[in-house]
Coordinates of C-alpha atoms in Angstrom, one line a residue:
M1 CA -97.0 -76.7 -38.3
N2 CA -97.7 -80.2 -39.7
S3 CA -99.5 -82.9 -37.7
M4 CA -96.2 -84.7 -36.7
A5 CA -94.8 -81.4 -35.4
A6 CA -98.0 -80.7 -33.5
V7 CA -97.9 -84.2 -31.9
C8 CA -94.3 -83.7 -30.9
V9 CA -94.9 -80.3 -29.4
A10 CA -97.8 -81.8 -27.4
C11 CA -95.4 -84.2 -25.9
L12 CA -93.9 -81.3 -23.9
A13 CA -97.0 -80.7 -21.9
L14 CA -98.1 -77.2 -22.8
V15 CA -98.1 -74.4 -20.4
S16 CA -101.4 -72.4 -20.7
P17 CA -100.6 -69.0 -22.4
M18 CA -102.2 -65.8 -21.4
A19 CA -105.7 -65.5 -22.8
G20 CA -105.8 -64.3 -26.4
Q21 CA -102.1 -64.4 -26.8
A22 CA -101.5 -67.8 -28.5
M23 CA -100.8 -67.6 -32.2
T24 CA -102.1 -70.1 -34.8
P25 CA -99.6 -71.4 -37.4
Q26 CA -101.6 -69.4 -40.0
E27 CA -101.1 -66.2 -38.0
A28 CA -97.4 -67.0 -37.5
L29 CA -96.9 -67.3 -41.2
S30 CA -99.0 -64.3 -42.2
Y31 CA -96.0 -62.0 -42.5
E32 CA -94.3 -60.7 -45.6
R33 CA -90.6 -60.2 -46.4
A34 CA -89.3 -57.7 -48.8
G35 CA -86.0 -57.8 -50.8
D36 CA -84.2 -56.9 -54.0
L37 CA -84.7 -53.2 -53.5
H38 CA -84.0 -50.8 -56.5
F39 CA -84.4 -47.0 -56.6
S40 CA -85.4 -45.5 -60.0
P41 CA -82.6 -43.4 -61.4
D42 CA -84.2 -40.2 -60.3
G43 CA -84.9 -41.6 -56.8
T44 CA -88.6 -40.9 -56.8
R45 CA -89.7 -44.6 -56.8
L46 CA -88.5 -47.8 -55.2
V47 CA -89.3 -51.2 -56.6
F48 CA -89.0 -54.4 -54.5
T49 CA -90.0 -58.0 -54.3
V50 CA -92.3 -59.3 -51.6
N51 CA -92.6 -63.0 -50.5
S52 CA -95.3 -64.6 -48.3
Y53 CA -96.2 -68.1 -47.4
R54 CA -99.8 -67.1 -48.2
W55 CA -98.9 -67.0 -51.9
D56 CA -96.9 -70.3 -51.7
W57 CA -93.8 -68.2 -51.6
R58 CA -94.3 -66.8 -55.1
P59 CA -92.6 -63.4 -55.2
R60 CA -94.5 -60.3 -56.1
L61 CA -93.4 -56.8 -57.2
R62 CA -94.5 -53.6 -55.5
I63 CA -93.5 -50.0 -56.3
V64 CA -93.6 -47.3 -53.6
D65 CA -93.6 -43.6 -54.2
V66 CA -90.8 -42.2 -52.1
A67 CA -92.4 -38.9 -51.4
S68 CA -95.9 -40.1 -50.4
G69 CA -95.3 -43.7 -49.3
N70 CA -98.1 -44.9 -51.6
V71 CA -97.6 -48.5 -52.6
R72 CA -99.0 -50.3 -55.7
E73 CA -98.9 -53.9 -56.6
V74 CA -97.6 -54.9 -60.0
T75 CA -98.1 -58.7 -60.0
P76 CA -101.4 -60.4 -60.8
T77 CA -102.8 -62.7 -58.2
G78 CA -101.4 -66.2 -58.4
K79 CA -98.4 -65.2 -60.5
S80 CA -94.7 -64.9 -59.7
E81 CA -92.5 -61.9 -60.6
R82 CA -89.0 -61.0 -59.5
A83 CA -85.6 -59.4 -60.5
P84 CA -86.9 -55.8 -61.1
Q85 CA -84.5 -53.5 -62.9
Y86 CA -85.0 -49.9 -64.1
S87 CA -83.6 -48.9 -67.5
P88 CA -80.6 -46.5 -67.3
D89 CA -82.8 -43.6 -68.3
G90 CA -85.5 -44.6 -65.8
K91 CA -88.3 -44.7 -68.3
T92 CA -88.8 -48.5 -68.3
L93 CA -89.1 -51.1 -65.6
A94 CA -88.1 -54.7 -66.7
F95 CA -88.6 -57.8 -64.6
L96 CA -89.0 -61.6 -64.8
S97 CA -92.6 -62.9 -64.9
N98 CA -94.6 -66.1 -65.4
R99 CA -97.9 -64.2 -66.0
D100 CA -98.3 -65.9 -69.4
G101 CA -96.6 -69.3 -68.7
K102 CA -92.9 -69.7 -68.7
T103 CA -90.8 -67.0 -67.0
Q104 CA -89.9 -64.3 -69.5
I105 CA -88.6 -60.8 -69.5
Y106 CA -91.4 -58.2 -69.3
A107 CA -91.1 -54.4 -69.6
M108 CA -93.5 -51.6 -68.7
S109 CA -93.4 -47.8 -68.5
S110 CA -92.2 -46.6 -65.2
D111 CA -95.3 -44.5 -65.0
G112 CA -97.5 -47.6 -65.2
G113 CA -99.4 -49.3 -68.0
Q114 CA -99.6 -52.9 -69.2
P115 CA -96.3 -54.9 -69.2
R116 CA -95.4 -56.6 -72.5
A117 CA -93.1 -59.7 -73.0
L118 CA -89.7 -59.0 -74.5
T119 CA -88.8 -62.7 -74.8
A120 CA -90.6 -65.9 -75.7
H121 CA -88.2 -68.7 -74.9
K122 CA -89.5 -72.3 -74.7
F123 CA -87.8 -72.9 -71.4
G124 CA -88.0 -69.4 -70.0
V125 CA -85.4 -66.9 -68.9
D126 CA -83.0 -67.4 -66.0
S127 CA -81.7 -63.8 -65.4
F128 CA -81.1 -60.6 -67.3
H129 CA -79.3 -57.2 -67.2
W130 CA -79.8 -53.9 -69.0
S131 CA -76.8 -52.6 -71.1
R132 CA -75.3 -49.4 -69.8
D133 CA -76.9 -47.4 -72.6
G134 CA -80.3 -49.1 -72.3
R135 CA -80.3 -50.2 -76.0
E136 CA -80.0 -54.0 -75.3
I137 CA -80.8 -56.5 -72.5
A138 CA -78.5 -59.5 -72.0
F139 CA -80.1 -62.6 -70.6
L140 CA -79.5 -66.3 -69.9
A141 CA -81.8 -68.9 -71.4
K142 CA -81.6 -72.4 -72.8
D143 CA -81.9 -73.1 -76.5
D144 CA -85.4 -73.9 -77.6
D145 CA -84.2 -77.2 -79.1
A146 CA -82.8 -78.4 -75.7
A147 CA -84.3 -81.6 -74.4
S148 CA -87.4 -81.2 -72.3
E149 CA -87.1 -82.2 -68.6
G150 CA -88.6 -85.6 -68.0
S151 CA -88.6 -86.7 -71.7
G152 CA -86.4 -89.6 -72.8
P153 CA -83.3 -90.8 -71.1
Q154 CA -82.0 -88.5 -68.3
V155 CA -78.5 -87.5 -69.1
A156 CA -76.4 -85.3 -66.7
D157 CA -74.2 -82.4 -67.8
R158 CA -75.2 -82.3 -71.5
E159 CA -73.8 -79.4 -73.4
S160 CA -77.2 -78.8 -75.0
D161 CA -78.8 -78.3 -71.6
L162 CA -76.6 -75.3 -70.6
S163 CA -78.2 -71.8 -70.5
R164 CA -76.8 -69.5 -73.2
L165 CA -76.1 -65.8 -73.3
W166 CA -78.5 -63.8 -75.4
L167 CA -79.1 -60.2 -76.4
V168 CA -82.6 -58.7 -77.0
N169 CA -83.5 -55.2 -78.4
P170 CA -86.3 -54.0 -76.0
A171 CA -87.8 -51.8 -78.8
T172 CA -88.0 -54.4 -81.5
R173 CA -87.8 -57.6 -79.4
A174 CA -85.3 -59.0 -81.8
A175 CA -83.0 -61.5 -80.1
R176 CA -79.6 -63.0 -81.0
R177 CA -77.5 -65.6 -79.2
L178 CA -73.8 -64.9 -78.4
G179 CA -71.6 -67.8 -79.5
V180 CA -70.4 -68.8 -76.0
N181 CA -70.4 -72.6 -76.1
G182 CA -68.9 -75.1 -73.6
Y183 CA -69.3 -72.8 -70.6
R184 CA -71.8 -73.0 -67.7
I185 CA -72.5 -69.3 -67.0
D186 CA -73.5 -68.7 -63.4
E187 CA -73.6 -64.8 -63.4
F188 CA -72.9 -61.9 -65.7
Q189 CA -72.7 -58.1 -65.7
W190 CA -72.2 -55.6 -68.5
L191 CA -68.7 -54.2 -68.7
D192 CA -69.2 -51.6 -71.4
A193 CA -71.2 -51.3 -74.7
S194 CA -69.2 -54.1 -76.4
D195 CA -68.3 -56.5 -73.6
I196 CA -70.0 -58.6 -70.9
L197 CA -68.3 -60.0 -67.8
I198 CA -69.3 -63.5 -66.9
A199 CA -68.6 -65.8 -63.9
A200 CA -68.5 -69.2 -65.6
T201 CA -66.7 -72.6 -65.8
G202 CA -65.3 -74.2 -68.9
K203 CA -65.6 -77.6 -67.1
P204 CA -69.4 -77.9 -66.5
R205 CA -69.2 -81.7 -66.1
V206 CA -66.7 -81.5 -63.2
E207 CA -68.5 -81.5 -59.8
E208 CA -66.0 -79.0 -58.3
S209 CA -65.9 -75.2 -58.0
T210 CA -64.0 -74.2 -61.2
D211 CA -65.5 -70.9 -62.1
A212 CA -63.4 -68.0 -63.3
I213 CA -64.1 -64.4 -64.6
Y214 CA -64.2 -64.0 -68.4
S215 CA -65.2 -61.2 -70.7
V216 CA -67.4 -61.9 -73.8
S217 CA -67.5 -59.7 -76.8
T218 CA -71.0 -58.8 -77.9
K219 CA -69.8 -58.4 -81.4
D220 CA -68.4 -61.9 -82.1
G221 CA -68.7 -63.8 -78.8
A222 CA -64.9 -64.0 -78.3
V223 CA -64.0 -65.0 -74.7
R224 CA -61.0 -63.9 -72.8
T225 CA -59.9 -64.6 -69.2
I226 CA -60.0 -61.8 -66.7
G227 CA -59.3 -63.4 -63.3
H228 CA -59.4 -66.5 -61.1
P229 CA -61.0 -65.6 -57.7
P230 CA -60.6 -68.1 -54.8
Q231 CA -63.3 -70.7 -54.8
P232 CA -66.1 -70.5 -54.2
F233 CA -67.2 -67.1 -55.3
D234 CA -70.4 -65.3 -56.3
S235 CA -72.1 -61.8 -56.5
L236 CA -70.2 -60.4 -59.5
L237 CA -70.3 -56.6 -59.7
V238 CA -68.7 -54.1 -62.1
S239 CA -67.8 -50.5 -61.1
P240 CA -69.8 -47.7 -62.6
D241 CA -66.9 -46.6 -64.8
G242 CA -66.3 -50.2 -66.0
K243 CA -62.7 -50.3 -64.9
R244 CA -62.9 -52.7 -61.9
F245 CA -64.9 -55.7 -60.8
A246 CA -65.8 -57.2 -57.4
V247 CA -66.9 -60.6 -56.2
R248 CA -67.8 -62.1 -52.9
S249 CA -65.2 -64.8 -52.3
T250 CA -63.2 -66.5 -49.5
R251 CA -59.7 -65.7 -48.3
T252 CA -59.2 -69.2 -47.0
M253 CA -60.8 -71.4 -49.7
G254 CA -64.2 -72.2 -48.3
P255 CA -66.6 -73.2 -47.2
M256 CA -68.6 -70.2 -48.5
A257 CA -68.1 -66.9 -50.2
R258 CA -68.2 -64.1 -47.5
D259 CA -65.3 -61.7 -48.2
L260 CA -65.3 -58.9 -50.8
F261 CA -62.5 -59.1 -53.4
L262 CA -61.8 -56.2 -55.8
G263 CA -59.8 -56.3 -59.0
T264 CA -58.9 -54.2 -62.0
I265 CA -60.0 -55.2 -65.5
G266 CA -56.8 -56.1 -67.3
G267 CA -54.8 -56.2 -64.1
N268 CA -53.6 -59.0 -61.9
D269 CA -54.5 -57.3 -58.6
L270 CA -57.5 -59.1 -57.2
S271 CA -57.4 -58.8 -53.5
D272 CA -59.6 -59.0 -50.3
V273 CA -60.8 -55.5 -49.3
S274 CA -63.3 -56.6 -46.7
D275 CA -63.7 -54.1 -43.9
P276 CA -64.4 -54.6 -41.1
P277 CA -62.4 -57.9 -41.3
G278 CA -64.0 -61.0 -39.9
L279 CA -67.6 -60.1 -40.7
A280 CA -69.5 -61.8 -43.5
V281 CA -70.6 -59.8 -46.6
A282 CA -74.2 -60.6 -47.4
E283 CA -75.0 -58.0 -50.1
A284 CA -73.1 -55.2 -51.9
R285 CA -74.2 -52.2 -54.0
W286 CA -71.8 -50.3 -56.2
H287 CA -73.3 -47.0 -57.4
E288 CA -70.3 -44.8 -57.0
D289 CA -66.9 -45.4 -58.5
N290 CA -65.0 -45.1 -55.2
A291 CA -67.5 -46.4 -52.7
I292 CA -69.1 -49.8 -52.2
W293 CA -72.0 -50.2 -49.7
L294 CA -72.0 -53.5 -47.8
R295 CA -74.6 -55.4 -45.8
V296 CA -72.6 -57.5 -43.4
V297 CA -73.6 -60.3 -41.0
D298 CA -72.4 -59.4 -37.5
G299 CA -73.7 -62.3 -35.5
L300 CA -77.4 -61.9 -34.9
V301 CA -77.5 -58.4 -36.5
N302 CA -77.1 -57.3 -40.1
R303 CA -75.3 -54.0 -40.4
L304 CA -74.4 -51.6 -43.2
W305 CA -70.9 -50.3 -44.0
R306 CA -69.6 -47.9 -46.7
I307 CA -66.1 -48.9 -47.8
A308 CA -63.9 -46.8 -50.1
P309 CA -60.7 -48.7 -51.2
G310 CA -57.7 -46.8 -49.7
A311 CA -59.8 -44.8 -47.3
R312 CA -61.4 -45.4 -43.9
S313 CA -64.6 -47.5 -43.9
V314 CA -67.7 -46.0 -42.3
A315 CA -70.3 -47.8 -40.3
V316 CA -73.9 -46.7 -41.0
E317 CA -75.7 -46.4 -37.7
L318 CA -79.2 -47.8 -37.8
P319 CA -81.5 -48.9 -35.0
L320 CA -82.6 -52.1 -36.7
S321 CA -81.0 -55.2 -38.4
V322 CA -81.0 -54.7 -42.2
A323 CA -82.5 -57.5 -44.3
A324 CA -82.1 -55.7 -47.7
F325 CA -81.2 -52.2 -49.0
D326 CA -80.4 -49.8 -51.8
I327 CA -78.9 -46.3 -52.2
S328 CA -80.2 -43.6 -54.5
R329 CA -78.0 -41.2 -56.5
S330 CA -78.9 -38.4 -54.1
G331 CA -77.9 -40.4 -51.1
L332 CA -81.2 -41.8 -49.9
L333 CA -80.9 -45.1 -48.1
A334 CA -83.9 -47.5 -48.3
F335 CA -83.7 -50.6 -46.2
V336 CA -85.8 -53.4 -44.8
G337 CA -85.4 -53.1 -41.0
E338 CA -86.3 -55.7 -38.4
D339 CA -85.3 -57.2 -35.1
F340 CA -86.8 -59.5 -32.5
G341 CA -89.2 -56.7 -31.4
H342 CA -90.1 -55.4 -34.9
L343 CA -91.6 -57.1 -37.9
P344 CA -89.9 -56.4 -41.3
A345 CA -90.8 -53.0 -42.7
L346 CA -89.4 -50.5 -45.3
Y347 CA -87.6 -47.5 -44.0
L348 CA -86.0 -44.5 -45.5
R349 CA -82.9 -42.6 -44.2
D350 CA -82.0 -39.3 -45.8
A351 CA -78.5 -37.9 -46.2
A352 CA -78.8 -36.1 -42.8
G353 CA -79.5 -39.4 -41.1
H354 CA -83.2 -38.8 -40.4
L355 CA -85.3 -42.0 -40.5
R356 CA -89.0 -42.5 -41.5
L357 CA -91.2 -45.5 -42.0
L358 CA -91.8 -45.9 -45.8
A359 CA -94.1 -48.9 -45.9
K360 CA -95.3 -51.7 -43.7
L361 CA -95.3 -55.3 -44.9
G362 CA -98.2 -56.9 -43.2
G363 CA -98.4 -59.1 -40.2
E364 CA -99.9 -56.4 -38.0
G365 CA -101.8 -59.0 -35.9
I366 CA -98.6 -60.9 -34.9
R367 CA -97.7 -60.3 -31.3
L368 CA -93.9 -60.5 -30.7
A369 CA -92.5 -62.2 -27.6
P370 CA -89.5 -60.5 -26.0
A371 CA -86.0 -62.0 -26.8
T372 CA -82.6 -61.4 -25.1
I373 CA -79.3 -61.7 -27.0
F374 CA -76.4 -62.8 -24.9
R375 CA -72.9 -64.3 -25.2
T376 CA -71.5 -67.1 -23.1
K377 CA -68.3 -69.1 -22.9
S378 CA -68.6 -72.6 -24.3
F379 CA -66.9 -75.8 -22.9
D380 CA -63.5 -74.8 -24.3
G381 CA -63.7 -71.0 -23.8
T382 CA -65.1 -70.2 -27.2
E383 CA -67.5 -67.3 -27.1
I384 CA -71.0 -68.3 -28.4
E385 CA -73.8 -65.9 -29.2
S386 CA -77.4 -66.9 -28.6
A387 CA -80.9 -65.5 -28.2
L388 CA -83.5 -66.6 -25.6
M389 CA -87.2 -65.9 -26.3
K390 CA -89.6 -65.9 -23.5
P391 CA -93.5 -65.9 -23.4
A392 CA -94.8 -62.6 -22.3
G393 CA -96.5 -62.5 -18.9
V394 CA -96.1 -66.3 -18.0
Q395 CA -94.7 -67.1 -14.6
G396 CA -93.1 -70.2 -13.1
K397 CA -90.7 -72.7 -14.6
L398 CA -91.3 -73.0 -18.3
P399 CA -90.7 -75.8 -20.8
L400 CA -88.0 -74.9 -23.3
V401 CA -87.4 -75.7 -27.0
V402 CA -84.0 -75.6 -28.6
L403 CA -84.1 -74.5 -32.2
V404 CA -81.0 -75.2 -34.5
H405 CA -80.5 -73.1 -37.6
G406 CA -79.8 -74.5 -41.1
G407 CA -76.5 -74.4 -42.9
P408 CA -74.3 -75.1 -41.0
S409 CA -72.7 -72.0 -42.4
S410 CA -75.8 -69.9 -41.7
N411 CA -77.0 -68.2 -38.6
F412 CA -79.9 -67.0 -36.6
S413 CA -80.7 -63.3 -37.2
A414 CA -82.7 -60.9 -35.1
G415 CA -85.9 -60.5 -37.1
Y416 CA -88.9 -62.4 -38.3
G417 CA -88.3 -65.2 -40.8
W418 CA -89.7 -68.6 -40.9
E419 CA -87.4 -70.0 -38.2
T420 CA -88.1 -67.1 -35.8
A421 CA -91.8 -67.4 -36.8
W422 CA -91.6 -70.9 -35.4
A423 CA -89.9 -69.5 -32.2
Q424 CA -92.6 -66.9 -31.8
L425 CA -95.4 -69.4 -32.3
L426 CA -93.9 -71.6 -29.6
A427 CA -93.4 -68.6 -27.2
S428 CA -97.0 -67.6 -27.7
H429 CA -98.0 -71.0 -26.4
G430 CA -95.9 -70.7 -23.2
Y431 CA -92.5 -72.0 -24.2
E432 CA -89.0 -70.5 -23.8
V433 CA -87.1 -70.8 -27.1
L434 CA -83.3 -71.0 -27.3
M435 CA -81.6 -70.1 -30.5
V436 CA -77.8 -70.7 -30.6
N437 CA -75.2 -69.8 -33.2
P438 CA -72.7 -72.6 -32.5
R439 CA -69.2 -72.8 -34.1
G440 CA -69.6 -73.2 -37.8
S441 CA -72.1 -70.4 -38.0
N442 CA -71.7 -67.4 -40.3
G443 CA -71.3 -63.8 -39.1
Y444 CA -68.3 -64.3 -36.8
S445 CA -64.6 -64.9 -37.6
E446 CA -63.3 -67.1 -40.4
D447 CA -61.8 -69.5 -37.8
F448 CA -65.2 -69.7 -36.1
L449 CA -66.9 -70.5 -39.4
K450 CA -64.4 -73.4 -40.2
A451 CA -64.3 -74.7 -36.6
N452 CA -66.7 -77.6 -37.3
R453 CA -65.0 -78.9 -40.5
G454 CA -65.1 -82.7 -40.3
D455 CA -66.8 -82.4 -36.9
W456 CA -70.5 -82.0 -37.2
G457 CA -71.9 -83.1 -33.9
G458 CA -68.7 -82.4 -32.1
G459 CA -67.9 -78.9 -30.9
D460 CA -71.1 -77.5 -32.4
Y461 CA -73.3 -79.9 -30.5
R462 CA -71.4 -79.2 -27.3
D463 CA -71.8 -75.5 -27.8
I464 CA -75.6 -75.9 -28.0
M465 CA -75.7 -78.1 -25.0
T466 CA -73.4 -75.9 -22.9
V467 CA -75.6 -72.8 -23.6
L468 CA -78.7 -74.9 -22.8
D469 CA -77.2 -75.9 -19.4
M470 CA -76.3 -72.3 -18.6
V471 CA -79.9 -71.2 -19.4
I472 CA -81.3 -73.9 -17.2
A473 CA -78.9 -72.9 -14.4
K474 CA -80.6 -69.5 -14.1
G475 CA -83.6 -71.3 -12.6
D476 CA -86.5 -70.3 -14.9
T477 CA -86.6 -73.4 -17.0
D478 CA -88.2 -76.8 -16.3
A479 CA -85.3 -79.1 -17.2
S480 CA -87.8 -82.1 -17.3
R481 CA -89.6 -80.6 -20.3
L482 CA -87.1 -79.9 -23.1
G483 CA -87.6 -80.1 -26.9
I484 CA -85.4 -79.7 -29.9
G485 CA -86.0 -79.0 -33.6
G486 CA -84.6 -77.5 -36.8
W487 CA -84.5 -77.7 -40.6
S488 CA -81.7 -79.0 -42.8
Y489 CA -78.5 -78.8 -40.7
G490 CA -80.9 -78.0 -37.9
G491 CA -82.8 -81.2 -38.6
E492 CA -79.5 -83.1 -38.8
M493 CA -78.3 -81.7 -35.5
T494 CA -81.7 -82.6 -34.0
A495 CA -81.2 -86.2 -35.1
W496 CA -77.6 -86.1 -33.8
A497 CA -78.8 -84.8 -30.4
I498 CA -81.4 -87.5 -29.8
G499 CA -78.8 -90.1 -30.7
H500 CA -76.6 -88.8 -27.9
T501 CA -78.9 -87.8 -25.1
N502 CA -82.4 -88.7 -23.8
R503 CA -82.9 -85.3 -22.2
F504 CA -85.3 -84.1 -24.9
K505 CA -89.0 -85.2 -24.6
A506 CA -89.8 -84.4 -28.2
A507 CA -87.9 -83.6 -31.5
V508 CA -88.8 -82.2 -34.9
D509 CA -86.4 -83.1 -37.6
G510 CA -87.1 -81.1 -40.8
A511 CA -85.2 -82.1 -44.0
G512 CA -82.3 -83.3 -42.0
V513 CA -79.5 -85.4 -43.4
F514 CA -79.5 -88.8 -41.7
D515 CA -76.6 -90.4 -43.6
Q516 CA -73.8 -88.2 -45.0
Q517 CA -72.6 -90.7 -47.5
A518 CA -76.1 -91.2 -49.0
E519 CA -76.5 -87.5 -49.4
F520 CA -73.1 -87.1 -51.1
E521 CA -73.9 -89.8 -53.6
T522 CA -77.4 -88.4 -54.5
E523 CA -77.2 -84.6 -54.4
D524 CA -76.7 -82.3 -57.4
D525 CA -73.7 -80.5 -56.0
P526 CA -71.6 -82.3 -53.4
S527 CA -68.7 -79.8 -53.5
G528 CA -69.8 -78.2 -50.2
D529 CA -69.9 -81.6 -48.4
E530 CA -66.6 -82.4 -49.9
W531 CA -65.1 -79.3 -48.3
Y532 CA -66.4 -80.4 -44.9
F533 CA -65.7 -84.2 -45.1
G534 CA -63.7 -85.1 -48.2
D535 CA -65.2 -87.8 -50.3
P536 CA -66.8 -91.0 -49.0
W537 CA -64.6 -93.5 -50.9
E538 CA -61.4 -92.1 -49.3
H539 CA -62.9 -90.9 -46.0
A540 CA -65.6 -93.3 -45.1
D541 CA -64.8 -93.1 -41.4
V542 CA -65.3 -89.3 -41.5
F543 CA -68.7 -89.7 -43.1
A544 CA -69.8 -92.3 -40.7
R545 CA -68.5 -90.3 -37.7
N546 CA -70.5 -87.3 -38.9
S547 CA -73.8 -89.2 -39.6
P548 CA -76.7 -89.4 -37.2
A549 CA -77.4 -92.8 -38.7
S550 CA -74.4 -94.2 -36.9
F551 CA -76.1 -93.6 -33.6
I552 CA -79.7 -94.6 -34.3
R553 CA -79.6 -97.5 -31.8
N554 CA -79.5 -94.9 -29.0
V555 CA -82.7 -93.0 -30.0
R556 CA -85.7 -93.0 -27.6
T557 CA -87.1 -89.6 -28.3
P558 CA -90.5 -89.2 -30.0
T559 CA -89.6 -87.5 -33.3

């Protein structure tokens, strides 16, 4: 917590917590989060990335032995490594690392040993994938003769600044560039030994979502169109047999990709196969030809489903919310499990459904306050899901802080991330903390997600205030000591709230947009804001109506 935040929190007149229970900011941020899980082909090892604020959020790689649970660190102290991938035969582990300067592809024996760099690009490597036979690795990187950042005149959208598609032989380290010019490549996957599927746009200068799916020949760089998923889309996958592809897209054109679309290579049958409908796909794994495993956002909880096109989808019953996962060829499920009562940890579930703790992720000294998940009707009857965190063992009427999540097409999840770390820190000092998923949040219906289009600070703000009033009505909250805070959209909603009410005694506005038009005219990619508001030269009234700046004259709250 910075000094401004500390001052604002002090404005709320702290309740004395129980002796020894109050967390420091350092303790609150001492946790680790794991992600990007990958089993070795034989299922005996699991590699994953770990992030922590203690390392300035530089990801590290760890490998856990599935049988023993023994964990070893791969990454040198002070370095950043990510995107681990085992070779198809399982003998080699490749990953991105900055251990010798710019981020390059490194490879090491799966049994250990010293990693060696496979690339040496001047500007580093963006991403990579093994070929299906393991003989080549495809990767994205700029040409070495591209202009250096910060040198000379700054020119937007130059062809020479685009990342190119390359191939490297991991045995000889010989690299060659595929002749794919004029495209901004955002994602790619191997289709077969001679073709790579890419998600790219041929209009890189246009500030709109114009990506399509193409195949690129590894022999001559020839490009052919495969499909045009609805915009926006991401998370390109190819089936194990190379006959189909999947993307995360949207059935109703925005504002975000959250539905699973499946298509046949060479066919014109791309269609939404999301099941269960209405929930948001966060992650997908496709290790079997006829089955895709999905991590879906179901309000405050992330769940797993196994879908088989043309067959009944199956929910995977787990006792915790899932932050990341992978499936082995033998049916082992590894996942990062968490909720409001459990810090993130690695778990293993066998084919019979038996669970065991595979590895802890630190933060053992963090004491978690209890939280209750509940649903209430908002001002217009819309059902809103929220969580209320309470300090353990503190009696009497308590001060309350409302936290607002980022996005807006994001959501609070039951677990321990930086937003909920803030909540736990406040709860340990005697505050109630209210976290609301108002209309516009992800993890509910498509209509709910789109319900704040052109209306930031309208129904979403009223949802938050309605839930707050319902909590106060229960009688445990001191209505004279209320605070509000958030980051990004949460910061913007904080600025909006203090322009519309003087109920809050303090506010923390983190990275909040104050003027929507100013943001639109200065950000890299305004397509998201254009979906919500149009453009400011044609809809100036909408931008003004949705900007906290328009109501600055009303603000009296210390911020």
